[in-house]
GROMACS .gro file of C-alpha atoms in nm:
model
  403
    1UNK     CA    1 -14.311   1.571  -5.110
    2UNK     CA    2 -14.686   1.668  -5.100
    3UNK     CA    3 -14.731   1.350  -4.891
    4UNK     CA    4 -14.469   1.476  -4.647
    5UNK     CA    5 -14.648   1.805  -4.600
    6UNK     CA    6 -14.988   1.619  -4.570
    7UNK     CA    7 -14.841   1.409  -4.275
    8UNK     CA    8 -14.702   1.721  -4.108
    9UNK     CA    9 -15.024   1.909  -4.151
   10UNK     CA   10 -15.225   1.631  -4.000
   11UNK     CA   11 -14.971   1.615  -3.708
   12UNK     CA   12 -14.992   1.986  -3.659
   13UNK     CA   13 -15.360   2.002  -3.668
   14UNK     CA   14 -15.402   1.736  -3.423
   15UNK     CA   15 -15.160   1.911  -3.203
   16UNK     CA   16 -15.360   2.236  -3.228
   17UNK     CA   17 -15.687   2.059  -3.169
   18UNK     CA   18 -15.547   1.952  -2.831
   19UNK     CA   19 -15.528   2.312  -2.741
   20UNK     CA   20 -15.823   2.458  -2.903
   21UNK     CA   21 -16.071   2.278  -2.679
   22UNK     CA   22 -15.933   2.485  -2.413
   23UNK     CA   23 -15.944   2.811  -2.597
   24UNK     CA   24 -16.299   2.768  -2.738
   25UNK     CA   25 -16.440   2.638  -2.420
   26UNK     CA   26 -16.819   2.705  -2.325
   27UNK     CA   27 -16.739   3.031  -2.142
   28UNK     CA   28 -16.525   3.174  -2.417
   29UNK     CA   29 -16.793   3.100  -2.676
   30UNK     CA   30 -17.059   3.264  -2.449
   31UNK     CA   31 -16.854   3.564  -2.420
   32UNK     CA   32 -16.795   3.586  -2.781
   33UNK     CA   33 -17.165   3.555  -2.849
   34UNK     CA   34 -17.245   3.832  -2.596
   35UNK     CA   35 -16.967   4.056  -2.728
   36UNK     CA   36 -17.082   4.002  -3.093
   37UNK     CA   37 -17.446   4.088  -3.012
   38UNK     CA   38 -17.347   4.405  -2.827
   39UNK     CA   39 -17.107   4.528  -3.095
   40UNK     CA   40 -17.360   4.437  -3.371
   41UNK     CA   41 -17.634   4.639  -3.198
   42UNK     CA   42 -17.402   4.950  -3.135
   43UNK     CA   43 -17.274   4.908  -3.482
   44UNK     CA   44 -17.618   4.906  -3.654
   45UNK     CA   45 -17.732   5.220  -3.447
   46UNK     CA   46 -17.398   5.387  -3.530
   47UNK     CA   47 -17.457   5.345  -3.902
   48UNK     CA   48 -17.792   5.502  -3.887
   49UNK     CA   49 -17.644   5.818  -3.764
   50UNK     CA   50 -17.416   5.864  -4.056
   51UNK     CA   51 -17.513   6.081  -4.350
   52UNK     CA   52 -17.497   5.954  -4.709
   53UNK     CA   53 -17.160   6.006  -4.891
   54UNK     CA   54 -16.982   6.044  -4.572
   55UNK     CA   55 -16.631   6.008  -4.708
   56UNK     CA   56 -16.436   5.987  -4.378
   57UNK     CA   57 -16.624   5.657  -4.292
   58UNK     CA   58 -16.529   5.539  -4.636
   59UNK     CA   59 -16.168   5.618  -4.596
   60UNK     CA   60 -16.177   5.440  -4.254
   61UNK     CA   61 -16.307   5.126  -4.442
   62UNK     CA   62 -16.023   5.147  -4.690
   63UNK     CA   63 -15.763   5.177  -4.414
   64UNK     CA   64 -15.927   4.878  -4.223
   65UNK     CA   65 -15.918   4.667  -4.545
   66UNK     CA   66 -15.547   4.758  -4.598
   67UNK     CA   67 -15.475   4.670  -4.236
   68UNK     CA   68 -15.636   4.328  -4.279
   69UNK     CA   69 -15.443   4.225  -4.596
   70UNK     CA   70 -15.105   4.145  -4.419
   71UNK     CA   71 -15.276   3.899  -4.182
   72UNK     CA   72 -15.156   3.551  -4.237
   73UNK     CA   73 -14.795   3.416  -4.275
   74UNK     CA   74 -14.626   3.146  -4.500
   75UNK     CA   75 -14.663   2.846  -4.296
   76UNK     CA   76 -14.389   2.589  -4.408
   77UNK     CA   77 -14.418   2.344  -4.117
   78UNK     CA   78 -14.043   2.282  -4.145
   79UNK     CA   79 -13.831   2.136  -3.858
   80UNK     CA   80 -13.471   2.184  -3.745
   81UNK     CA   81 -13.379   1.838  -3.862
   82UNK     CA   82 -13.478   1.922  -4.215
   83UNK     CA   83 -13.145   2.110  -4.252
   84UNK     CA   84 -12.972   1.759  -4.238
   85UNK     CA   85 -13.232   1.514  -4.384
   86UNK     CA   86 -13.399   1.732  -4.664
   87UNK     CA   87 -13.103   1.926  -4.783
   88UNK     CA   88 -13.012   1.670  -5.062
   89UNK     CA   89 -13.387   1.705  -5.177
   90UNK     CA   90 -13.388   2.079  -5.192
   91UNK     CA   91 -13.473   2.075  -5.560
   92UNK     CA   92 -13.769   1.835  -5.496
   93UNK     CA   93 -13.913   2.070  -5.229
   94UNK     CA   94 -14.103   2.272  -5.489
   95UNK     CA   95 -14.423   2.058  -5.455
   96UNK     CA   96 -14.386   2.076  -5.083
   97UNK     CA   97 -14.383   2.446  -5.069
   98UNK     CA   98 -14.671   2.475  -5.320
   99UNK     CA   99 -14.882   2.273  -5.082
  100UNK     CA  100 -14.768   2.483  -4.806
  101UNK     CA  101 -14.867   2.796  -4.994
  102UNK     CA  102 -15.212   2.678  -5.067
  103UNK     CA  103 -15.261   2.595  -4.696
  104UNK     CA  104 -15.133   2.929  -4.600
  105UNK     CA  105 -15.402   3.114  -4.808
  106UNK     CA  106 -15.703   2.952  -4.628
  107UNK     CA  107 -15.691   3.144  -4.304
  108UNK     CA  108 -15.627   3.487  -4.455
  109UNK     CA  109 -15.901   3.446  -4.711
  110UNK     CA  110 -16.157   3.341  -4.438
  111UNK     CA  111 -16.054   3.653  -4.229
  112UNK     CA  112 -16.090   3.888  -4.516
  113UNK     CA  113 -16.433   3.744  -4.593
  114UNK     CA  114 -16.546   3.807  -4.232
  115UNK     CA  115 -16.394   4.154  -4.202
  116UNK     CA  116 -16.529   4.266  -4.535
  117UNK     CA  117 -16.859   4.129  -4.454
  118UNK     CA  118 -16.857   4.328  -4.126
  119UNK     CA  119 -16.753   4.646  -4.296
  120UNK     CA  120 -16.986   4.627  -4.590
  121UNK     CA  121 -17.291   4.789  -4.428
  122UNK     CA  122 -17.077   5.090  -4.319
  123UNK     CA  123 -16.935   5.107  -4.675
  124UNK     CA  124 -17.279   5.088  -4.842
  125UNK     CA  125 -17.427   5.346  -4.602
  126UNK     CA  126 -17.146   5.597  -4.663
  127UNK     CA  127 -17.066   5.561  -5.043
  128UNK     CA  128 -17.252   5.495  -5.373
  129UNK     CA  129 -17.159   5.113  -5.364
  130UNK     CA  130 -17.431   4.856  -5.318
  131UNK     CA  131 -17.412   4.518  -5.161
  132UNK     CA  132 -17.347   4.357  -5.504
  133UNK     CA  133 -16.992   4.506  -5.493
  134UNK     CA  134 -16.901   4.269  -5.206
  135UNK     CA  135 -16.794   3.982  -5.407
  136UNK     CA  136 -16.579   4.198  -5.648
  137UNK     CA  137 -16.406   4.358  -5.356
  138UNK     CA  138 -16.352   4.022  -5.190
  139UNK     CA  139 -16.186   3.882  -5.508
  140UNK     CA  140 -15.982   4.188  -5.516
  141UNK     CA  141 -15.861   4.142  -5.166
  142UNK     CA  142 -15.784   3.781  -5.240
  143UNK     CA  143 -15.573   3.862  -5.537
  144UNK     CA  144 -15.375   4.125  -5.329
  145UNK     CA  145 -15.328   3.868  -5.048
  146UNK     CA  146 -15.209   3.619  -5.303
  147UNK     CA  147 -14.950   3.856  -5.411
  148UNK     CA  148 -14.854   3.954  -5.062
  149UNK     CA  149 -14.806   3.580  -4.963
  150UNK     CA  150 -14.610   3.515  -5.274
  151UNK     CA  151 -14.371   3.793  -5.168
  152UNK     CA  152 -14.362   3.642  -4.807
  153UNK     CA  153 -14.230   3.299  -4.966
  154UNK     CA  154 -13.916   3.484  -5.083
  155UNK     CA  155 -13.815   3.533  -4.720
  156UNK     CA  156 -13.720   3.156  -4.711
  157UNK     CA  157 -13.478   3.201  -4.999
  158UNK     CA  158 -13.150   3.374  -5.044
  159UNK     CA  159 -13.289   3.709  -5.143
  160UNK     CA  160 -13.144   4.036  -5.030
  161UNK     CA  161 -13.331   4.246  -4.754
  162UNK     CA  162 -13.333   4.536  -4.984
  163UNK     CA  163 -13.522   4.362  -5.252
  164UNK     CA  164 -13.775   4.221  -5.024
  165UNK     CA  165 -13.836   4.575  -4.880
  166UNK     CA  166 -13.885   4.719  -5.227
  167UNK     CA  167 -14.115   4.438  -5.316
  168UNK     CA  168 -14.335   4.490  -5.007
  169UNK     CA  169 -14.343   4.866  -5.041
  170UNK     CA  170 -14.440   4.832  -5.402
  171UNK     CA  171 -14.714   4.575  -5.321
  172UNK     CA  172 -14.854   4.808  -5.038
  173UNK     CA  173 -14.856   5.112  -5.306
  174UNK     CA  174 -15.039   4.892  -5.560
  175UNK     CA  175 -15.277   4.747  -5.297
  176UNK     CA  176 -15.368   5.095  -5.183
  177UNK     CA  177 -15.437   5.223  -5.544
  178UNK     CA  178 -15.640   4.893  -5.626
  179UNK     CA  179 -15.867   4.904  -5.316
  180UNK     CA  180 -15.905   5.294  -5.344
  181UNK     CA  181 -16.011   5.253  -5.709
  182UNK     CA  182 -16.251   4.971  -5.622
  183UNK     CA  183 -16.419   5.176  -5.339
  184UNK     CA  184 -16.396   5.536  -5.476
  185UNK     CA  185 -16.428   5.480  -5.842
  186UNK     CA  186 -16.539   5.130  -5.978
  187UNK     CA  187 -16.506   4.786  -5.803
  188UNK     CA  188 -16.428   4.624  -6.145
  189UNK     CA  189 -16.142   4.861  -6.200
  190UNK     CA  190 -15.995   4.763  -5.859
  191UNK     CA  191 -16.031   4.403  -5.956
  192UNK     CA  192 -15.829   4.459  -6.270
  193UNK     CA  193 -15.548   4.629  -6.086
  194UNK     CA  194 -15.545   4.352  -5.822
  195UNK     CA  195 -15.545   4.070  -6.079
  196UNK     CA  196 -15.257   4.238  -6.266
  197UNK     CA  197 -15.072   4.256  -5.951
  198UNK     CA  198 -15.121   3.888  -5.850
  199UNK     CA  199 -15.000   3.773  -6.210
  200UNK     CA  200 -14.702   3.997  -6.221
  201UNK     CA  201 -14.595   3.910  -5.870
  202UNK     CA  202 -14.627   3.540  -5.929
  203UNK     CA  203 -14.390   3.585  -6.237
  204UNK     CA  204 -14.127   3.800  -6.056
  205UNK     CA  205 -14.125   3.559  -5.747
  206UNK     CA  206 -14.085   3.248  -5.968
  207UNK     CA  207 -13.757   3.392  -6.108
  208UNK     CA  208 -13.627   3.448  -5.755
  209UNK     CA  209 -13.704   3.108  -5.605
  210UNK     CA  210 -13.368   2.948  -5.640
  211UNK     CA  211 -13.148   2.863  -5.321
  212UNK     CA  212 -13.322   2.810  -4.988
  213UNK     CA  213 -13.194   2.982  -4.673
  214UNK     CA  214 -13.250   2.703  -4.448
  215UNK     CA  215 -13.177   2.875  -4.113
  216UNK     CA  216 -13.379   3.168  -4.192
  217UNK     CA  217 -13.674   2.942  -4.309
  218UNK     CA  218 -13.667   2.739  -3.981
  219UNK     CA  219 -13.635   3.038  -3.770
  220UNK     CA  220 -13.937   3.208  -3.924
  221UNK     CA  221 -14.152   2.890  -3.877
  222UNK     CA  222 -14.041   2.889  -3.512
  223UNK     CA  223 -14.147   3.249  -3.472
  224UNK     CA  224 -14.485   3.188  -3.647
  225UNK     CA  225 -14.555   2.890  -3.410
  226UNK     CA  226 -14.436   3.083  -3.111
  227UNK     CA  227 -14.702   3.354  -3.171
  228UNK     CA  228 -14.961   3.097  -3.190
  229UNK     CA  229 -14.855   2.948  -2.856
  230UNK     CA  230 -14.848   3.284  -2.704
  231UNK     CA  231 -15.216   3.325  -2.787
  232UNK     CA  232 -15.312   2.981  -2.664
  233UNK     CA  233 -15.114   3.035  -2.348
  234UNK     CA  234 -15.369   3.299  -2.259
  235UNK     CA  235 -15.619   3.018  -2.200
  236UNK     CA  236 -15.391   2.730  -2.079
  237UNK     CA  237 -15.045   2.631  -2.011
  238UNK     CA  238 -14.837   2.548  -2.316
  239UNK     CA  239 -14.504   2.358  -2.269
  240UNK     CA  240 -14.374   2.533  -2.577
  241UNK     CA  241 -14.386   2.870  -2.409
  242UNK     CA  242 -14.089   2.960  -2.157
  243UNK     CA  243 -14.203   3.223  -1.921
  244UNK     CA  244 -13.975   3.505  -1.860
  245UNK     CA  245 -13.902   3.656  -1.529
  246UNK     CA  246 -13.831   4.012  -1.434
  247UNK     CA  247 -13.683   4.151  -1.114
  248UNK     CA  248 -13.916   4.464  -1.085
  249UNK     CA  249 -13.738   4.570  -0.752
  250UNK     CA  250 -13.994   4.872  -0.754
  251UNK     CA  251 -14.264   4.623  -0.667
  252UNK     CA  252 -14.091   4.474  -0.364
  253UNK     CA  253 -14.307   4.684  -0.138
  254UNK     CA  254 -14.611   4.476  -0.224
  255UNK     CA  255 -14.449   4.149  -0.130
  256UNK     CA  256 -14.323   4.295   0.193
  257UNK     CA  257 -14.677   4.375   0.304
  258UNK     CA  258 -14.770   4.004   0.296
  259UNK     CA  259 -14.703   3.879   0.659
  260UNK     CA  260 -14.452   3.589   0.700
  261UNK     CA  261 -14.675   3.327   0.837
  262UNK     CA  262 -14.772   2.968   0.725
  263UNK     CA  263 -15.121   3.066   0.607
  264UNK     CA  264 -14.975   3.311   0.381
  265UNK     CA  265 -14.740   3.076   0.197
  266UNK     CA  266 -14.937   3.038  -0.130
  267UNK     CA  267 -15.041   3.412  -0.122
  268UNK     CA  268 -14.669   3.504  -0.125
  269UNK     CA  269 -14.588   3.266  -0.398
  270UNK     CA  270 -14.890   3.370  -0.610
  271UNK     CA  271 -14.829   3.732  -0.568
  272UNK     CA  272 -14.461   3.684  -0.642
  273UNK     CA  273 -14.542   3.487  -0.962
  274UNK     CA  274 -14.791   3.752  -1.066
  275UNK     CA  275 -14.553   4.035  -0.994
  276UNK     CA  276 -14.235   3.905  -1.162
  277UNK     CA  277 -14.380   3.679  -1.416
  278UNK     CA  278 -14.439   3.840  -1.757
  279UNK     CA  279 -14.740   3.646  -1.885
  280UNK     CA  280 -15.004   3.708  -1.604
  281UNK     CA  281 -14.901   4.064  -1.532
  282UNK     CA  282 -14.883   4.144  -1.887
  283UNK     CA  283 -15.226   3.987  -1.958
  284UNK     CA  284 -15.378   4.184  -1.683
  285UNK     CA  285 -15.232   4.516  -1.789
  286UNK     CA  286 -15.337   4.458  -2.149
  287UNK     CA  287 -15.708   4.350  -2.075
  288UNK     CA  288 -15.744   4.636  -1.828
  289UNK     CA  289 -15.607   4.882  -2.074
  290UNK     CA  290 -15.831   4.754  -2.363
  291UNK     CA  291 -16.130   4.734  -2.147
  292UNK     CA  292 -16.098   5.093  -1.998
  293UNK     CA  293 -16.027   5.231  -2.362
  294UNK     CA  294 -16.355   5.062  -2.492
  295UNK     CA  295 -16.562   5.184  -2.188
  296UNK     CA  296 -16.437   5.547  -2.236
  297UNK     CA  297 -16.625   5.543  -2.573
  298UNK     CA  298 -16.944   5.374  -2.467
  299UNK     CA  299 -17.224   5.599  -2.374
  300UNK     CA  300 -17.489   5.338  -2.312
  301UNK     CA  301 -17.549   5.221  -1.950
  302UNK     CA  302 -17.643   4.877  -2.024
  303UNK     CA  303 -17.360   4.822  -2.283
  304UNK     CA  304 -17.116   4.973  -2.034
  305UNK     CA  305 -17.222   4.741  -1.753
  306UNK     CA  306 -17.207   4.435  -1.984
  307UNK     CA  307 -16.874   4.513  -2.136
  308UNK     CA  308 -16.719   4.594  -1.787
  309UNK     CA  309 -16.857   4.269  -1.649
  310UNK     CA  310 -16.727   4.073  -1.952
  311UNK     CA  311 -16.371   4.205  -1.911
  312UNK     CA  312 -16.380   4.147  -1.534
  313UNK     CA  313 -16.481   3.787  -1.614
  314UNK     CA  314 -16.211   3.760  -1.880
  315UNK     CA  315 -15.934   3.885  -1.660
  316UNK     CA  316 -16.040   3.658  -1.376
  317UNK     CA  317 -16.076   3.347  -1.601
  318UNK     CA  318 -15.733   3.396  -1.743
  319UNK     CA  319 -15.567   3.437  -1.392
  320UNK     CA  320 -15.720   3.104  -1.256
  321UNK     CA  321 -15.435   2.896  -1.398
  322UNK     CA  322 -15.210   3.046  -1.137
  323UNK     CA  323 -15.362   2.784  -0.910
  324UNK     CA  324 -15.128   2.515  -1.062
  325UNK     CA  325 -14.813   2.717  -1.100
  326UNK     CA  326 -14.642   2.546  -0.809
  327UNK     CA  327 -14.788   2.217  -0.847
  328UNK     CA  328 -14.451   2.048  -0.949
  329UNK     CA  329 -14.251   2.213  -0.693
  330UNK     CA  330 -14.124   1.972  -0.429
  331UNK     CA  331 -14.126   2.211  -0.131
  332UNK     CA  332 -14.489   2.292  -0.174
  333UNK     CA  333 -14.563   1.917  -0.146
  334UNK     CA  334 -14.343   1.887   0.160
  335UNK     CA  335 -14.447   2.198   0.354
  336UNK     CA  336 -14.760   2.152   0.550
  337UNK     CA  337 -15.009   2.374   0.382
  338UNK     CA  338 -15.361   2.252   0.322
  339UNK     CA  339 -15.538   2.282  -0.010
  340UNK     CA  340 -15.805   2.507   0.156
  341UNK     CA  341 -15.528   2.759   0.219
  342UNK     CA  342 -15.403   2.734  -0.128
  343UNK     CA  343 -15.749   2.797  -0.266
  344UNK     CA  344 -15.817   3.102  -0.039
  345UNK     CA  345 -15.479   3.255  -0.135
  346UNK     CA  346 -15.567   3.257  -0.502
  347UNK     CA  347 -15.936   3.378  -0.410
  348UNK     CA  348 -15.792   3.662  -0.208
  349UNK     CA  349 -15.529   3.764  -0.485
  350UNK     CA  350 -15.818   3.757  -0.743
  351UNK     CA  351 -16.034   3.981  -0.526
  352UNK     CA  352 -15.754   4.234  -0.498
  353UNK     CA  353 -15.672   4.234  -0.878
  354UNK     CA  354 -16.038   4.235  -0.998
  355UNK     CA  355 -16.119   4.506  -0.745
  356UNK     CA  356 -15.841   4.723  -0.909
  357UNK     CA  357 -15.975   4.645  -1.249
  358UNK     CA  358 -16.332   4.714  -1.148
  359UNK     CA  359 -16.218   5.072  -1.008
  360UNK     CA  360 -16.035   5.159  -1.321
  361UNK     CA  361 -16.327   5.044  -1.547
  362UNK     CA  362 -16.558   5.244  -1.331
  363UNK     CA  363 -16.351   5.551  -1.364
  364UNK     CA  364 -16.315   5.504  -1.747
  365UNK     CA  365 -16.705   5.439  -1.787
  366UNK     CA  366 -16.766   5.743  -1.560
  367UNK     CA  367 -16.603   5.976  -1.811
  368UNK     CA  368 -16.858   5.834  -2.079
  369UNK     CA  369 -17.169   5.842  -1.868
  370UNK     CA  370 -17.327   6.172  -1.781
  371UNK     CA  371 -17.557   6.088  -1.486
  372UNK     CA  372 -17.428   6.015  -1.147
  373UNK     CA  373 -17.694   5.753  -1.091
  374UNK     CA  374 -17.546   5.564  -1.405
  375UNK     CA  375 -17.210   5.597  -1.257
  376UNK     CA  376 -17.310   5.450  -0.930
  377UNK     CA  377 -17.489   5.161  -1.108
  378UNK     CA  378 -17.175   5.084  -1.301
  379UNK     CA  379 -16.970   5.072  -0.996
  380UNK     CA  380 -17.220   4.846  -0.796
  381UNK     CA  381 -17.248   4.615  -1.114
  382UNK     CA  382 -16.876   4.569  -1.137
  383UNK     CA  383 -16.806   4.500  -0.776
  384UNK     CA  384 -17.102   4.272  -0.769
  385UNK     CA  385 -16.934   4.074  -1.054
  386UNK     CA  386 -16.598   4.068  -0.856
  387UNK     CA  387 -16.789   3.930  -0.558
  388UNK     CA  388 -16.978   3.657  -0.734
  389UNK     CA  389 -16.682   3.552  -0.961
  390UNK     CA  390 -16.448   3.524  -0.661
  391UNK     CA  391 -16.685   3.371  -0.405
  392UNK     CA  392 -16.911   3.152  -0.633
  393UNK     CA  393 -16.740   3.077  -0.967
  394UNK     CA  394 -16.371   3.051  -0.849
  395UNK     CA  395 -16.429   2.786  -0.568
  396UNK     CA  396 -16.644   2.558  -0.803
  397UNK     CA  397 -16.364   2.602  -1.069
  398UNK     CA  398 -16.089   2.509  -0.841
  399UNK     CA  399 -16.287   2.198  -0.719
  400UNK     CA  400 -16.293   2.081  -1.070
  401UNK     CA  401 -15.921   2.146  -1.134
  402UNK     CA  402 -15.812   1.976  -0.807
  403UNK     CA  403 -16.030   1.663  -0.879
   0.00000   0.00000   0.00000
């Protein structure tokens, strides 16, 4: 059964690698480097302003670490056909699920390592702890995550919902006590609590792992994969994601403003797709909201300019796949519309959407910046970015996509 899991894991990893090259492209990596550099600089300057033994910041670290612990789900890699073909082998699947459990621990452990490493300077600056406590706190978090994932494995068995809720609530209470003891009292004390939690949870869960709930197990795996595909769908089209369409009659006025003439064929189609489709409009709204929220708290001119330009680029880059949305529609192949008109239609739509985003970002940044000269510089920088992106980057990008 371990060999079966290895085969499925290899297939799953190859399948994910096919999409990851679109996610971690050169532009995305460059944006991440820029963003991490800016956040790191802002973070280091922020820490210098905090007084020693500033307990509210320490409390924020505790809450952040508690929020990180639930990250990561039990990945079974099961398929619908398993209900038929693996049902007779249910008792032999223990080795399969052990391998799945070990695999499911890798990503959460890595995420906790990164988050704790990021928060450690803040914790050291505002508490009596030193950097030597990092490894002890990390081991405590790993023990607590081990216990959390053990409880998550019960969701594929015939266990009552009441028991699962009680187990999760108990785990959360113990996790809070363990991390609080490790941060505010002694890191070793927190590690002792976390270790005991891991051992006791493993023993309790082992007694409950009896009969599988096959349908629930497969539904949970489908849901887990769907969340992954939703993230990948932000960067490229994913066949596993089915787009949802909403009527949104209150936006019909936008479509009616587009003149009914041949040159506006694709402009109408792209606008209609954006307005009534959930993925592109939802993506636009989310990124505009997050960007404007961050800009509201940024008081540095250069960081505000860089952050706004970054979000304008991200929004525009994620909307470029609209270009191929009607590639397989027969009528668009028969109707005499040139590829130049198609490119211009997308370019015009991006100008409108990115200009709206630039205005919202400028207003949000204007609340944080005190000088009018800084506000005008921010507006100018954002609209220059819109111009260069839509008139230089988009045409070159579309040529590559059409080739």
